[in-house]
Short mmCIF file of C-alpha atoms and ligand atoms in Angstrom, two decimals:
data_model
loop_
_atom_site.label_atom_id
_atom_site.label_comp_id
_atom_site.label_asym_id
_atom_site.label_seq_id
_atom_site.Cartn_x
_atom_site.Cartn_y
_atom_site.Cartn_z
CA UNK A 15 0.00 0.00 0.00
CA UNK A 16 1.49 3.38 -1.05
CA UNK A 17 -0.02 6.48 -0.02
CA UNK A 18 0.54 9.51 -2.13
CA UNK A 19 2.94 12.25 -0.78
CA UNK A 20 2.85 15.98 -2.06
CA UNK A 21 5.77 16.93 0.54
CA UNK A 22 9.38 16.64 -1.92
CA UNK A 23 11.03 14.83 1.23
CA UNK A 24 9.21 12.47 3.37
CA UNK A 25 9.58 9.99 6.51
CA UNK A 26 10.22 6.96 5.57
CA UNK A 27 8.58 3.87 7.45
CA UNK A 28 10.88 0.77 8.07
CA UNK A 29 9.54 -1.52 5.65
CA UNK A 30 10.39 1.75 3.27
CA UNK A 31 13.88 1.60 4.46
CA UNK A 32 14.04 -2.23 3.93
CA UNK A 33 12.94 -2.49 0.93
CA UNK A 34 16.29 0.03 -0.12
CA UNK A 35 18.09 -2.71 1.85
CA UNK A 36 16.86 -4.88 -0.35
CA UNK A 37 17.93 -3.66 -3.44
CA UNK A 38 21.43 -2.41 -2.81
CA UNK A 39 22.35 -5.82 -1.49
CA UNK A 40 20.54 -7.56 -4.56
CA UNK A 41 22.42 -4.81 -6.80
CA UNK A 42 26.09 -5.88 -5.39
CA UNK A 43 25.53 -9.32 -6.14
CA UNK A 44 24.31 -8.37 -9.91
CA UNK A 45 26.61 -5.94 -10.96
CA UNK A 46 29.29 -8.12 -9.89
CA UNK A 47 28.44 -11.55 -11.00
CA UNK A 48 27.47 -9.38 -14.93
CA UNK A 49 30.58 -7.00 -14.20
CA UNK A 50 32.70 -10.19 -14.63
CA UNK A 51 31.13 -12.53 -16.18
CA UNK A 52 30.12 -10.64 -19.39
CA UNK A 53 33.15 -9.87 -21.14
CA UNK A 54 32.77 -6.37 -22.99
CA UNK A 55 28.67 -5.48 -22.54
CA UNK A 56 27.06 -2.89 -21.41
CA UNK A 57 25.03 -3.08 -18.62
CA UNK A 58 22.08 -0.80 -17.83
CA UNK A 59 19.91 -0.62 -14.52
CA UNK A 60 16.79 1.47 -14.34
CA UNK A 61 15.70 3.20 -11.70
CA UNK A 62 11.65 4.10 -13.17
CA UNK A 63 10.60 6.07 -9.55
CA UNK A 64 13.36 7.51 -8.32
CA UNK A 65 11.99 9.63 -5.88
CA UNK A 66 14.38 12.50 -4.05
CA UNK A 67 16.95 10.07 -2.82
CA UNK A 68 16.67 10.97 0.79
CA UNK A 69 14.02 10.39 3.66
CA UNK A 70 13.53 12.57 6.82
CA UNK A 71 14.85 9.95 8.71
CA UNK A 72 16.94 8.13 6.13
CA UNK A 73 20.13 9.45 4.45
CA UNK A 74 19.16 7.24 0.85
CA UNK A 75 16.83 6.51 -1.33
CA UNK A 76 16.85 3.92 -4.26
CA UNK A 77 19.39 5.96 -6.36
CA UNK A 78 22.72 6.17 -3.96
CA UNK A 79 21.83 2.71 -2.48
CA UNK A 80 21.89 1.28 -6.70
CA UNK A 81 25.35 3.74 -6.89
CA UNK A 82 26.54 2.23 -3.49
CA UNK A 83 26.24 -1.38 -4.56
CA UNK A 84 27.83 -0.29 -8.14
CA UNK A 85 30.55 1.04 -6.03
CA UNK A 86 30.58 -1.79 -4.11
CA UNK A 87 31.06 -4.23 -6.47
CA UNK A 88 33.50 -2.37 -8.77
CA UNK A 89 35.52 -2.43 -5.51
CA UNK A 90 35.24 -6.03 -5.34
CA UNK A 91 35.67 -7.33 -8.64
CA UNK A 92 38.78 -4.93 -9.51
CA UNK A 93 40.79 -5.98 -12.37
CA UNK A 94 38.72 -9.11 -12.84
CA UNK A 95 35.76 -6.63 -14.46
CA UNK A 96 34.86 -7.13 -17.73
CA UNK A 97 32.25 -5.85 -18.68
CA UNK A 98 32.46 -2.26 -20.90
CA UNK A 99 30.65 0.26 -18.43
CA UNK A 100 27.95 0.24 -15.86
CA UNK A 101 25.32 2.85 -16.91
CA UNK A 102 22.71 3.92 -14.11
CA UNK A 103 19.46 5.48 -15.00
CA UNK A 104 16.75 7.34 -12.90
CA UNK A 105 13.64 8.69 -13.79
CA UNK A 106 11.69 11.32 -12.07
CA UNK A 107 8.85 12.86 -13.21
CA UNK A 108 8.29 15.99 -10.37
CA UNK A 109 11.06 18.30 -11.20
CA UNK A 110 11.72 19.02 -7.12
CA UNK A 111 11.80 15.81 -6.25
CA UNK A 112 14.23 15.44 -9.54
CA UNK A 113 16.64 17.97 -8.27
CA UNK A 114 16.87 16.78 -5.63
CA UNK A 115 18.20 13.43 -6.32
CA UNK A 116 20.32 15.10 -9.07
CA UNK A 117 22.20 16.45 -6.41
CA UNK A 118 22.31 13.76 -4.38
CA UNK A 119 24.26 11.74 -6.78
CA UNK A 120 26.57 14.09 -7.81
CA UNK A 121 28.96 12.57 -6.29
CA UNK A 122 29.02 9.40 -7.98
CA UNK A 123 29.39 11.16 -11.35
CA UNK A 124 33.52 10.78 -10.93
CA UNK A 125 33.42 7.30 -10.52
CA UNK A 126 35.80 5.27 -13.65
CA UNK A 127 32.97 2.74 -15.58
CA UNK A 128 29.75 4.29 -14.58
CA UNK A 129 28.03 6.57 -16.67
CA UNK A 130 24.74 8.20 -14.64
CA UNK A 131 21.89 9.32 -17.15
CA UNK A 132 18.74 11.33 -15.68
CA UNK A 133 15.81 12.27 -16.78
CA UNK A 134 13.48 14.32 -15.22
CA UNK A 135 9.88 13.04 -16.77
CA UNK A 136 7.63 10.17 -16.81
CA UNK A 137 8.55 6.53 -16.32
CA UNK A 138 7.59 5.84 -20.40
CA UNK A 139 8.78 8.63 -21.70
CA UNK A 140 12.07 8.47 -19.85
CA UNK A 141 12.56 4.62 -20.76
CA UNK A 142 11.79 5.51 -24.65
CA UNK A 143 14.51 8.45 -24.41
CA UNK A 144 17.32 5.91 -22.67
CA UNK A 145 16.72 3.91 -25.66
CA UNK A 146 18.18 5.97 -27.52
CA UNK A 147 20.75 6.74 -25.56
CA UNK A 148 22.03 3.22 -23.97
CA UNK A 149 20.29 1.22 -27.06
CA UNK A 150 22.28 -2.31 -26.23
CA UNK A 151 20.76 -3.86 -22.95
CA UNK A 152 17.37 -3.71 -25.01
CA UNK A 153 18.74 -5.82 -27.82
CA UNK A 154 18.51 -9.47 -26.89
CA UNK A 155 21.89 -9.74 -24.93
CA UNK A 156 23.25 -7.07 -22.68
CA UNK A 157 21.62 -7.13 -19.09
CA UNK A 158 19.31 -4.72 -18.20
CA UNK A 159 17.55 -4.40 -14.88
CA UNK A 160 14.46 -2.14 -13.87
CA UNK A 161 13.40 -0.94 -11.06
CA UNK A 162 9.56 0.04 -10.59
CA UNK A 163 8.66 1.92 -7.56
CA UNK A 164 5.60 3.71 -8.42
CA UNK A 165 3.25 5.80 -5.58
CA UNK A 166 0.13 3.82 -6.58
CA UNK A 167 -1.15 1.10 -9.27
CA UNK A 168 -0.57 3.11 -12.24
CA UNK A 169 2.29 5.25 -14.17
CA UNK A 170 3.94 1.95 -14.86
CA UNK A 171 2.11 -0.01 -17.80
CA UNK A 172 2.24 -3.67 -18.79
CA UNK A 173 3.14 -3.01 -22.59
CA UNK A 174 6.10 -1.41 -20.80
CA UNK A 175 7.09 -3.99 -18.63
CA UNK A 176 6.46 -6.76 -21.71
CA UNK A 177 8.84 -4.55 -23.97
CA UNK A 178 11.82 -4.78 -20.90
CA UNK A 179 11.29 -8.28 -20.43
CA UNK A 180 11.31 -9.23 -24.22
CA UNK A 181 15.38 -8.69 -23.98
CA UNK A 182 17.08 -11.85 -22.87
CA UNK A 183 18.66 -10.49 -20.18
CA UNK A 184 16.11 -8.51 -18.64
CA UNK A 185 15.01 -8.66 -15.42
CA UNK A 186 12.60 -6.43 -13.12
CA UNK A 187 11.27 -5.89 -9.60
CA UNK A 188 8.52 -4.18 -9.09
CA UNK A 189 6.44 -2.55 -6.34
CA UNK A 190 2.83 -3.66 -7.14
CA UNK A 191 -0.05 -1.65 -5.02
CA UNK A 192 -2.51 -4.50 -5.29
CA UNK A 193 -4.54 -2.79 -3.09
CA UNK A 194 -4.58 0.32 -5.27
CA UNK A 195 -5.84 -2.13 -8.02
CA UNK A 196 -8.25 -3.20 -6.30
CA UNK A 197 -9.74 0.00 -5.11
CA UNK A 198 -9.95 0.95 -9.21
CA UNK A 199 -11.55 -1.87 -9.31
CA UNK A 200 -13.96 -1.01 -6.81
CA UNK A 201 -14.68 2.62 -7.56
CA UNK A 202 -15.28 1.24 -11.42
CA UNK A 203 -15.97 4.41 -13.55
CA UNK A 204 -15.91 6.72 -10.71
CA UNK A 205 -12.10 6.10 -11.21
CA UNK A 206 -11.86 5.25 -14.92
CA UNK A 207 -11.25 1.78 -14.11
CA UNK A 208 -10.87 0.43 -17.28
CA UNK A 209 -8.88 2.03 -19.09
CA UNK A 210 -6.43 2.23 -16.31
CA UNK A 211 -7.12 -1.62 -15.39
CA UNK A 212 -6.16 -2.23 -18.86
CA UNK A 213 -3.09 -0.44 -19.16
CA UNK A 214 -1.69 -2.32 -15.59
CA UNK A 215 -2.58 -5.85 -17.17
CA UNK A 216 -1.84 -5.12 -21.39
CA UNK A 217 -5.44 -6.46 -21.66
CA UNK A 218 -8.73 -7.06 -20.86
CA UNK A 219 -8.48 -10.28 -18.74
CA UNK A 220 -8.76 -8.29 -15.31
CA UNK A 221 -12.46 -8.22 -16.14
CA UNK A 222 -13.14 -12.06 -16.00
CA UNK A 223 -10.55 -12.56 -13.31
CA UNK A 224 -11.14 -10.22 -10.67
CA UNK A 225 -14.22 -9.97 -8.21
CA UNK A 226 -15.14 -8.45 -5.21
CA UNK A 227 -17.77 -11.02 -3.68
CA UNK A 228 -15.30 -12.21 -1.03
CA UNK A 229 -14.02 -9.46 -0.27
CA UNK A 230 -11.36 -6.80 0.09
CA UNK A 231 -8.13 -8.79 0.57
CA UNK A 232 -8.86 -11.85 -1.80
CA UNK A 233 -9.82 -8.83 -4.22
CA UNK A 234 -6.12 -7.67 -3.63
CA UNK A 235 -4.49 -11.08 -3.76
CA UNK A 236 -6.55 -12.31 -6.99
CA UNK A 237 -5.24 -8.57 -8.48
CA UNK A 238 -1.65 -9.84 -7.81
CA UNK A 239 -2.47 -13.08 -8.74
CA UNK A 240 -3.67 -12.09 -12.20
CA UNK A 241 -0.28 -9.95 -12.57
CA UNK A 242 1.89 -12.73 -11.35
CA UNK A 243 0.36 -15.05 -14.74
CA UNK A 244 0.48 -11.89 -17.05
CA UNK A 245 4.51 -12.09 -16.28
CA UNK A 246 5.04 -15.62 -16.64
CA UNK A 247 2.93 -15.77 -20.14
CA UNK A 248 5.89 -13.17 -20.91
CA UNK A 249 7.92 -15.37 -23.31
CA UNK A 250 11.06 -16.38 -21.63
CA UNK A 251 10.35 -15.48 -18.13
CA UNK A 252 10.59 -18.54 -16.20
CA UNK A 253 11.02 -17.26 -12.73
CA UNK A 254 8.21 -14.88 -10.63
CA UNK A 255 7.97 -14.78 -7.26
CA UNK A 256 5.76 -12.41 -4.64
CA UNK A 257 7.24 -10.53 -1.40
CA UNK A 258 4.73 -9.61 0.57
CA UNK A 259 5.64 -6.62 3.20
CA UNK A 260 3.43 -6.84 6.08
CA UNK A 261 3.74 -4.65 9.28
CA UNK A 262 3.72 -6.90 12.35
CA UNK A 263 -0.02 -6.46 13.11
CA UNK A 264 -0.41 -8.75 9.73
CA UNK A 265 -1.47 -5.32 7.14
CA UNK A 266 -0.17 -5.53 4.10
CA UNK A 267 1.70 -2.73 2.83
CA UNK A 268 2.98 -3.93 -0.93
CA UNK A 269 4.24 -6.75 -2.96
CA UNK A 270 7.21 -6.72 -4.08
CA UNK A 271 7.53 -8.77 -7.47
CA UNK A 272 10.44 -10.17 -9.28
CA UNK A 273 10.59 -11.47 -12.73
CA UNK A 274 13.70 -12.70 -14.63
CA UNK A 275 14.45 -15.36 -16.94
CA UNK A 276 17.68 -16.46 -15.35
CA UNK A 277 17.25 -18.72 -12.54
CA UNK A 278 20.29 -17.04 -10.43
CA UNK A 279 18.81 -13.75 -10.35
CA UNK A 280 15.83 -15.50 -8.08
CA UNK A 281 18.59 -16.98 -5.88
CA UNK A 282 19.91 -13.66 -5.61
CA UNK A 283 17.09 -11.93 -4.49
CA UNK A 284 16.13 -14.38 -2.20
CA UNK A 285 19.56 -14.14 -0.72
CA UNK A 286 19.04 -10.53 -0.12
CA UNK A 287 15.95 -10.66 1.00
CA UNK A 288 17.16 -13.55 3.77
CA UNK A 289 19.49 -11.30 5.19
CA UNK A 290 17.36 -8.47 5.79
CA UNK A 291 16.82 -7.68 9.29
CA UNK A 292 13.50 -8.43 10.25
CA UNK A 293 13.29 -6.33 13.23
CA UNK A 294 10.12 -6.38 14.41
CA UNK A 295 8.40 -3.70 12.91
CA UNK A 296 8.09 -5.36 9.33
CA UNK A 297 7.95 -8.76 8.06
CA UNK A 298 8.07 -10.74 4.80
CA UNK A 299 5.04 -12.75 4.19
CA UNK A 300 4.44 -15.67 1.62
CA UNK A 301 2.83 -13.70 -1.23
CA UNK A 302 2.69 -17.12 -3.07
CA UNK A 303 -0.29 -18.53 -0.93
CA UNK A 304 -4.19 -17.72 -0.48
CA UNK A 305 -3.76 -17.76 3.26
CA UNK A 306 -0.46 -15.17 3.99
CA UNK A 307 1.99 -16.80 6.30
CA UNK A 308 5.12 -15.82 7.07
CA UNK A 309 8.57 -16.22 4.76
CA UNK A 310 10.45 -18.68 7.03
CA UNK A 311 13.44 -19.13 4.75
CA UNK A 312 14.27 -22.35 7.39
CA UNK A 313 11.36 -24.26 7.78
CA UNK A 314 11.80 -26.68 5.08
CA UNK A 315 8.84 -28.77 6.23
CA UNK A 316 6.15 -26.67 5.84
CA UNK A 317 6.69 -26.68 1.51
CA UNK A 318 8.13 -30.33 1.46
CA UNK A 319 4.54 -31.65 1.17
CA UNK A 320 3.51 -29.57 -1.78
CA UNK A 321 6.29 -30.76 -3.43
CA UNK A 322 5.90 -34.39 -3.46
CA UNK A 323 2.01 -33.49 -4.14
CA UNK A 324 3.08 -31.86 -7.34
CA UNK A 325 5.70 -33.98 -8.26
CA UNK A 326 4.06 -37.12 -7.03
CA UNK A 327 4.32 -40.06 -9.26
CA UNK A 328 6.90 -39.35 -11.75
CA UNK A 329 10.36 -39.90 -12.25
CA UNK A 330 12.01 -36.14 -12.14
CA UNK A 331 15.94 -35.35 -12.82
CA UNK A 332 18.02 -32.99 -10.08
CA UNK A 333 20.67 -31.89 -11.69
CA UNK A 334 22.11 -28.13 -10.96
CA UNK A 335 20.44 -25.37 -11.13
CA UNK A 336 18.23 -25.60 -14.79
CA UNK A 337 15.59 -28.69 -13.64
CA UNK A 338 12.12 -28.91 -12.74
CA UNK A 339 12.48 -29.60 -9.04
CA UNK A 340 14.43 -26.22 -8.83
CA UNK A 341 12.42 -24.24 -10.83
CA UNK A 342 9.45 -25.38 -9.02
CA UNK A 343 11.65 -24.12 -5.34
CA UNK A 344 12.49 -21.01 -6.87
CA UNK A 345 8.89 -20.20 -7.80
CA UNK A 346 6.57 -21.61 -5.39
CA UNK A 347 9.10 -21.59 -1.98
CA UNK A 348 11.08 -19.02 -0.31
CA UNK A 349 14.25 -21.48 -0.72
CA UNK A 350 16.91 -21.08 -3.56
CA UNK A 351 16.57 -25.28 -4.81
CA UNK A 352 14.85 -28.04 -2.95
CA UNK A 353 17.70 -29.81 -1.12
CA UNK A 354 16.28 -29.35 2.38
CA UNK A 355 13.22 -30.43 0.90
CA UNK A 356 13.32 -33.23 -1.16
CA UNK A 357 16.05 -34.55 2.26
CA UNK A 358 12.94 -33.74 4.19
CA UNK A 359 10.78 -36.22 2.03
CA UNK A 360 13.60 -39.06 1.85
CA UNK A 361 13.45 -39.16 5.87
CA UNK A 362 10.26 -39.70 5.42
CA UNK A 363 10.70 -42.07 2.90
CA UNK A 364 8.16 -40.16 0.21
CA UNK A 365 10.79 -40.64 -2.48
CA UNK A 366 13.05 -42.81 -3.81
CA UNK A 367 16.57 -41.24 -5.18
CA UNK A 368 18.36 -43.02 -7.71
CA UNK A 369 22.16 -41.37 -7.87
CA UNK A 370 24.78 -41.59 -10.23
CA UNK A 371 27.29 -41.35 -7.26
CA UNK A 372 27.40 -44.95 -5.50
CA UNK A 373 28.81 -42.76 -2.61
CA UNK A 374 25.99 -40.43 -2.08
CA UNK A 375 24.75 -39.45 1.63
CA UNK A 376 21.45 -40.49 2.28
CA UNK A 377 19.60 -36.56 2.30
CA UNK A 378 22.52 -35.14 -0.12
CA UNK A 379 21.27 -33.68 -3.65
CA UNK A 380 24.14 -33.25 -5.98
CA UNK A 381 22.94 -34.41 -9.16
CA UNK A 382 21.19 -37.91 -10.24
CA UNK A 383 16.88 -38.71 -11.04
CA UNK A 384 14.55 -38.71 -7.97
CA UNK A 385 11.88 -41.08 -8.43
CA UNK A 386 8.54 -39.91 -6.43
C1 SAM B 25 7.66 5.57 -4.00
S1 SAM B 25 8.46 6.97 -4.60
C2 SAM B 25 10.04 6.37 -5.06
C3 SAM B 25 10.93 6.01 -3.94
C4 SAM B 25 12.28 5.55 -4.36
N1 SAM B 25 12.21 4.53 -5.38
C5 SAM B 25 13.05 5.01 -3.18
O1 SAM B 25 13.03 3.78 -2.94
O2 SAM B 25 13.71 5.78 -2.49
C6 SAM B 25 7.75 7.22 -6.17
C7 SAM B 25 8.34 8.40 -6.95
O3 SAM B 25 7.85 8.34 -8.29
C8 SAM B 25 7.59 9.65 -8.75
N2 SAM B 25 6.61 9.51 -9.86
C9 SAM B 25 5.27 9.52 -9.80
N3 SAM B 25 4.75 9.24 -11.02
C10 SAM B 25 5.79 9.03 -11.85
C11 SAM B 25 5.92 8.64 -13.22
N4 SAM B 25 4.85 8.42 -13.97
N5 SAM B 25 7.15 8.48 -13.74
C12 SAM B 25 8.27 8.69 -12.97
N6 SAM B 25 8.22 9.06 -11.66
C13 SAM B 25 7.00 9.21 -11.11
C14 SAM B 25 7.09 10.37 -7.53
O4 SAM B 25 7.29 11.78 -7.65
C15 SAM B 25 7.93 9.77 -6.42
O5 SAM B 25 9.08 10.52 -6.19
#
């Protein structure tokens, strides 16, 4: 849930600051593993809403903490770098707000390998002008990355987000307001539901798939729901997953969604997300699920038994990270594969492993078929 702000600065709540967290420690991990592993590409990340870059109560916003974790992992990688250059991009459409962050990241203009490019507009319009000028990452093999972090449901629209993720090496996370969809929903023409309805989904289908008869939060979940299928039908994108943000009373406050079609960049996020600090005042819920529950990224048991239901019966190969059993623990669990999982199941005797290696430990999942 995002509520609109008219002040240019404003407090930030700790899920706010979290969800920063998140991204500059996802953002080291990804400009490092592209900075040197792509030999002589240009990568791109997005910011789309890049606000002022500062809270009341918070020295960063989205922009320094994407510079910071360039910074980071420039520092890191050194001479082993080899990609061409780094190019950061933020959008922001209220000129104040704008100047702000232009000033904020002044500093990181001087650093060797990044180029910074601004624009002080829309999220579309801004995205159709880097185009132009950083045309590569949306060719089908430099990596791009975008960031959506919108006040509200709209300003970000699904022909835009299909046209990122048509690259190859495209991935996004976005801040979905489910609730604001489903208050459009709910105000129907009063809020000119459907054209804007149409412009979040690409199409029409939000009108056969979303209801209000049982009521507000089901509306909200069956709005990201519908979104979550609209990115997977996305050629290519194999891997979606929903964070939900709750505050501790169990209110929602947004999803964050991640789409990619590189199984690593899940495992990446996850990782980031697993060593945020829950402290108390936020959590991360199970976005995947009718009935919330918490993320436990260490309770193995509790997604062990939809596993074998879904796999149940077949003979499925485990080998590294491109297989079915992963895929399906990348997309339906909070873990990274299903080792603890599938080593939950053999305890309990639900599945029978077949190995290539005679010497395998009983609960151990390097590679071989696992017959269920
Ligand atoms: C939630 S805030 C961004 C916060 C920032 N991403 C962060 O984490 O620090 C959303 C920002 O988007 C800006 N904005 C609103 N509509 C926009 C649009 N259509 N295109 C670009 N920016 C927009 C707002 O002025 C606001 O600063």
């Amino acid at each position: 849930m995002s509520a609109k702000q008219t002040e240019i600065i404003w407090e930030a709540e700790p899920h706010t600051v979290a969800k920063v967290e998140v991204l500059r420690a996802y953002l080291v991990a990804y400009f490092q593993i592209l900075g040197t592993s792509k030999p002589g590409q240009t990568l791109l990340y997005v910011d789309g809403f890049a606000g002022p870059d500062e809270y009341r109560n918070f020295p960063h916003g989205s922009p320094s903490a994407a510079l910071l974790a360039a910074q980071e992992a420039m520092r890191n990688s050194q001479d082993r770098w080899k990609a061409r250059k780094l190019h950061c991009a933020f959008i922001e459409s209220d000129t104040k707000r704008f100047e702000n962050m232009a000033r904020k990241i002044e500093p990181f203009r001087a650093l060797a390998g990044l180029e910074i490019h601004t624009y002080n507009t829309d999220f579309v319009t801004g995205l159709a002008k880097l185009r132009t000028d950083v045309p590569a990452p949306f060719s089908k093999t430099h990596p791009l990355f975008v960031f959506i972090d919108p006040f509200g449901a709209t300003g970000a629209p699904f022909d835009t987000i299909k046209d990122i993720l048509t690259s190859d090496c495209s991935e996004i996370l976005i801040n979905l307001d489910a609730d604001g969809i489903g208050r459009i929903f709910r105000a129907k023409a009063d809020a000119n539901h459907d054209p804007l309805l149409t412009a979040i989904y690409g199409d029409r289908s939000w009108a056969a798939e979303l209801d209000d008869t049982q009521g507000f939060p089901l509306l909200c979940r069956k709005a990201l729901h519908l979104y979550t299928e609209k990115l997977k039908a996305i050629t290519g994108v194999r891997y979606v997953f929903a964070f939900e943000m709750q505050s501790t009373s169990g209110t929602l406050n947004y999803f964050l969604v991640f789409a990619s079609k590189h199984p690593l960049g899940l495992v990446k996020m996850k990782e980031a997300m697993k060593r945020i600090d829950q402290d108390g005042s936020y959590r991360f819920a199970d976005a995947n699920v009718s009935q919330p529950s918490l993320l436990r990224f260490d309770d193995p048991e509790q997604y062990a038994p939809a596993l074998h239901k879904h796999f149940e019966g077949r003979n499925v190969n485990y080998e590294g990270l491109d297989n079915e059993i992963t895929d399906y623990a990348l997309n339906q669990t909070p873990f990274r594969n299903s080792k603890s999982m599938l080593a939950t199941l053999e305890k309990q005797n639900l599945i029978r492993v077949v190995s290539k290696d005679a010497k395998r430990r009983k609960g151990t999942f390097k590679e071989g078929a696992v017959n269920q």
